[in-house]
PDB file of C-alpha atoms in Angstrom:
ATOM      1  CA  GLN A  26     -13.938   6.872   7.984  1.00 90.00           C
ATOM      2  CA  VAL A  27     -12.766   7.699   4.478  1.00 96.00           C
ATOM      3  CA  GLN A  28     -14.858   8.956   1.588  1.00 97.00           C
ATOM      4  CA  LEU A  29     -14.063   9.031  -2.115  1.00 98.00           C
ATOM      5  CA  VAL A  30     -16.001  11.565  -4.176  1.00 96.00           C
ATOM      6  CA  GLU A  31     -15.934  11.308  -7.959  1.00 96.00           C
ATOM      7  CA  SER A  32     -16.877  13.767 -10.663  1.00 94.00           C
ATOM      8  CA  GLY A  33     -16.617  14.210 -14.395  1.00 94.00           C
ATOM      9  CA  GLY A  34     -18.676  11.471 -15.983  1.00 92.00           C
ATOM     10  CA  GLY A  35     -21.173  12.088 -18.754  1.00 97.00           C
ATOM     11  CA  LEU A  36     -22.162  11.488 -22.349  1.00 98.00           C
ATOM     12  CA  VAL A  37     -19.675  11.937 -25.167  1.00 98.00           C
ATOM     13  CA  GLN A  38     -19.446  10.948 -28.818  1.00 98.00           C
ATOM     14  CA  ALA A  39     -16.988   8.330 -29.995  1.00 98.00           C
ATOM     15  CA  GLY A  40     -13.562   9.869 -30.464  1.00 98.00           C
ATOM     16  CA  GLY A  41     -14.177  12.450 -27.776  1.00 98.00           C
ATOM     17  CA  SER A  42     -12.574  13.000 -24.395  1.00 98.00           C
ATOM     18  CA  LEU A  43     -13.610  13.112 -20.763  1.00 98.00           C
ATOM     19  CA  ARG A  44     -11.732  13.648 -17.529  1.00 98.00           C
ATOM     20  CA  LEU A  45     -12.720  11.954 -14.302  1.00 98.00           C
ATOM     21  CA  SER A  46     -11.621  13.218 -10.906  1.00 98.00           C
ATOM     22  CA  CYS A  47     -11.729  11.711  -7.443  1.00 98.00           C
ATOM     23  CA  THR A  48     -10.791  13.159  -4.058  1.00 98.00           C
ATOM     24  CA  ALA A  49     -10.366  11.230  -0.838  1.00 98.00           C
ATOM     25  CA  SER A  50     -11.139  12.736   2.542  1.00 97.00           C
ATOM     26  CA  GLY A  51     -11.470  11.613   6.135  1.00 96.00           C
ATOM     27  CA  SER A  52      -9.190   9.834   8.578  1.00 94.00           C
ATOM     28  CA  ILE A  53      -6.245   9.488   6.215  1.00 95.00           C
ATOM     29  CA  PHE A  54      -2.663   8.918   7.323  1.00 95.00           C
ATOM     30  CA  ARG A  55      -1.378   7.945   3.899  1.00 96.00           C
ATOM     31  CA  ILE A  56      -2.766   6.668   0.609  1.00 97.00           C
ATOM     32  CA  ASN A  57      -0.930   3.890  -1.167  1.00 96.00           C
ATOM     33  CA  ASP A  58      -2.352   2.973  -4.570  1.00 97.00           C
ATOM     34  CA  MET A  59      -5.181   4.924  -6.177  1.00 98.00           C
ATOM     35  CA  GLY A  60      -6.972   3.955  -9.327  1.00 98.00           C
ATOM     36  CA  TRP A  61      -9.978   3.569 -11.516  1.00 98.00           C
ATOM     37  CA  TYR A  62     -12.035   0.497 -12.320  1.00 98.00           C
ATOM     38  CA  ARG A  63     -15.108   0.174 -14.491  1.00 98.00           C
ATOM     39  CA  GLN A  64     -18.113  -2.080 -14.805  1.00 98.00           C
ATOM     40  CA  ALA A  65     -20.299  -2.368 -17.875  1.00 97.00           C
ATOM     41  CA  PRO A  66     -23.779  -3.934 -17.722  1.00 92.00           C
ATOM     42  CA  GLY A  67     -23.554  -7.709 -17.485  1.00 94.00           C
ATOM     43  CA  LYS A  68     -19.782  -7.670 -17.083  1.00 96.00           C
ATOM     44  CA  GLN A  69     -17.358  -7.951 -14.201  1.00 97.00           C
ATOM     45  CA  ARG A  70     -15.596  -4.935 -12.792  1.00 97.00           C
ATOM     46  CA  GLU A  71     -12.265  -4.480 -14.537  1.00 98.00           C
ATOM     47  CA  LEU A  72      -9.077  -2.528 -14.040  1.00 98.00           C
ATOM     48  CA  VAL A  73      -8.735   0.720 -15.937  1.00 98.00           C
ATOM     49  CA  ALA A  74      -5.627   2.229 -14.364  1.00 98.00           C
ATOM     50  CA  THR A  75      -3.784   2.469 -11.078  1.00 98.00           C
ATOM     51  CA  ILE A  76      -1.039   4.732  -9.775  1.00 98.00           C
ATOM     52  CA  THR A  77       1.208   4.360  -6.759  1.00 97.00           C
ATOM     53  CA  SER A  78       2.142   7.156  -4.382  1.00 95.00           C
ATOM     54  CA  GLY A  79       5.459   7.322  -6.205  1.00 96.00           C
ATOM     55  CA  GLY A  80       3.795   7.759  -9.586  1.00 96.00           C
ATOM     56  CA  SER A  81       4.185   4.303 -11.105  1.00 98.00           C
ATOM     57  CA  THR A  82       1.231   3.469 -13.317  1.00 98.00           C
ATOM     58  CA  ASN A  83      -0.525   0.380 -14.586  1.00 98.00           C
ATOM     59  CA  TYR A  84      -3.189   0.285 -17.315  1.00 98.00           C
ATOM     60  CA  GLY A  85      -5.701  -2.222 -18.541  1.00 98.00           C
ATOM     61  CA  ASP A  86      -4.873  -3.469 -22.018  1.00 97.00           C
ATOM     62  CA  SER A  87      -7.994  -1.999 -23.573  1.00 97.00           C
ATOM     63  CA  VAL A  88      -7.141   1.576 -22.540  1.00 98.00           C
ATOM     64  CA  LYS A  89      -3.377   1.704 -23.036  1.00 98.00           C
ATOM     65  CA  GLY A  90      -2.368   4.638 -25.179  1.00 97.00           C
ATOM     66  CA  ARG A  91      -5.754   6.343 -24.805  1.00 98.00           C
ATOM     67  CA  PHE A  92      -6.178   6.942 -21.061  1.00 98.00           C
ATOM     68  CA  THR A  93      -3.776   8.637 -18.656  1.00 98.00           C
ATOM     69  CA  ILE A  94      -3.949   8.559 -14.873  1.00 98.00           C
ATOM     70  CA  PHE A  95      -2.692  11.444 -12.749  1.00 96.00           C
ATOM     71  CA  ARG A  96      -2.315  11.889  -9.038  1.00 98.00           C
ATOM     72  CA  ASP A  97      -1.924  14.814  -6.641  1.00 97.00           C
ATOM     73  CA  ASN A  98      -0.665  13.406  -3.351  1.00 96.00           C
ATOM     74  CA  ALA A  99      -1.013  16.725  -1.528  1.00 96.00           C
ATOM     75  CA  LYS A 100      -4.727  16.808  -2.352  1.00 97.00           C
ATOM     76  CA  ASN A 101      -5.379  13.052  -2.011  1.00 97.00           C
ATOM     77  CA  ALA A 102      -6.724  13.217  -5.535  1.00 98.00           C
ATOM     78  CA  VAL A 103      -6.557  11.107  -8.660  1.00 98.00           C
ATOM     79  CA  SER A 104      -7.728  11.933 -12.175  1.00 98.00           C
ATOM     80  CA  LEU A 105      -8.247   9.947 -15.349  1.00 98.00           C
ATOM     81  CA  GLN A 106      -7.910  11.641 -18.727  1.00 98.00           C
ATOM     82  CA  MET A 107      -9.778   9.592 -21.309  1.00 98.00           C
ATOM     83  CA  ASN A 108      -9.119  10.305 -24.980  1.00 98.00           C
ATOM     84  CA  SER A 109     -10.248   8.622 -28.187  1.00 98.00           C
ATOM     85  CA  LEU A 110     -13.238   7.184 -26.390  1.00 98.00           C
ATOM     86  CA  LYS A 111     -15.034   4.216 -27.886  1.00 98.00           C
ATOM     87  CA  PRO A 112     -18.575   2.908 -27.337  1.00 97.00           C
ATOM     88  CA  GLU A 113     -17.073  -0.082 -25.543  1.00 97.00           C
ATOM     89  CA  ASP A 114     -15.715   2.303 -22.896  1.00 98.00           C
ATOM     90  CA  THR A 115     -19.288   2.842 -21.736  1.00 98.00           C
ATOM     91  CA  ALA A 116     -19.485   1.800 -18.097  1.00 98.00           C
ATOM     92  CA  VAL A 117     -19.768   2.988 -14.537  1.00 98.00           C
ATOM     93  CA  TYR A 118     -16.308   4.112 -13.446  1.00 98.00           C
ATOM     94  CA  TYR A 119     -15.264   3.663  -9.830  1.00 98.00           C
ATOM     95  CA  CYS A 120     -12.469   5.392  -7.986  1.00 98.00           C
ATOM     96  CA  ASN A 121     -10.430   3.163  -5.687  1.00 98.00           C
ATOM     97  CA  ALA A 122      -7.913   3.925  -2.955  1.00 98.00           C
ATOM     98  CA  ILE A 123      -5.848   1.790  -0.600  1.00 98.00           C
ATOM     99  CA  VAL A 124      -5.679   3.942   2.500  1.00 97.00           C
ATOM    100  CA  ILE A 125      -3.653   3.788   5.684  1.00 95.00           C
ATOM    101  CA  ARG A 126      -6.002   5.381   8.175  1.00 93.00           C
ATOM    102  CA  THR A 127      -4.940   7.449  11.173  1.00 90.00           C
ATOM    103  CA  ASN A 128      -5.281   4.305  13.304  1.00 90.00           C
ATOM    104  CA  LEU A 129      -2.584   2.828  10.999  1.00 90.00           C
ATOM    105  CA  ARG A 130      -4.926   0.189   9.609  1.00 93.00           C
ATOM    106  CA  GLU A 131      -5.100  -0.376   5.860  1.00 94.00           C
ATOM    107  CA  ASN A 132      -8.439  -0.485   4.097  1.00 96.00           C
ATOM    108  CA  THR A 133      -9.621  -0.362   0.509  1.00 97.00           C
ATOM    109  CA  TYR A 134     -12.247   2.226  -0.361  1.00 97.00           C
ATOM    110  CA  TRP A 135     -14.470   2.767  -3.376  1.00 98.00           C
ATOM    111  CA  GLY A 136     -16.266   5.782  -4.726  1.00 97.00           C
ATOM    112  CA  GLN A 137     -19.948   5.753  -5.560  1.00 96.00           C
ATOM    113  CA  GLY A 138     -19.318   5.436  -9.290  1.00 97.00           C
ATOM    114  CA  THR A 139     -19.799   7.820 -12.179  1.00 97.00           C
ATOM    115  CA  GLN A 140     -21.454   6.923 -15.471  1.00 97.00           C
ATOM    116  CA  VAL A 141     -19.534   7.319 -18.722  1.00 98.00           C
ATOM    117  CA  THR A 142     -21.533   6.810 -21.901  1.00 98.00           C
ATOM    118  CA  VAL A 143     -19.909   6.904 -25.333  1.00 98.00           C
ATOM    119  CA  SER A 144     -22.262   7.140 -28.292  1.00 97.00           C
ATOM    120  CA  SER A 145     -21.331   5.824 -31.728  1.00 93.00           C
TER     121      SER A 145
END
């Protein structure tokens, strides 16, 4: 099995910054895309940012220019630096990874979620 463990959520004032981190462990042969998604109360889960193993990134429109995604392939880790936070960024943030397991099967995994709350 594969586990994703997240850290770094919390409460911050508008205009502040937070950094989320996520590390994958378990029966991993290779990780393809890693990323972050978020879900606010009453809303659907939405893309925040993704990054390929080669470092190509993709961002949701609402976070472009404010959030940056990083990846450490050697550590099976992904981070999200969030700057200029707004109250509308308040949500549960989920780490995501598309993993090739040691049995060479591909599966998508999710972390347990970490709460980010931005006060106005």
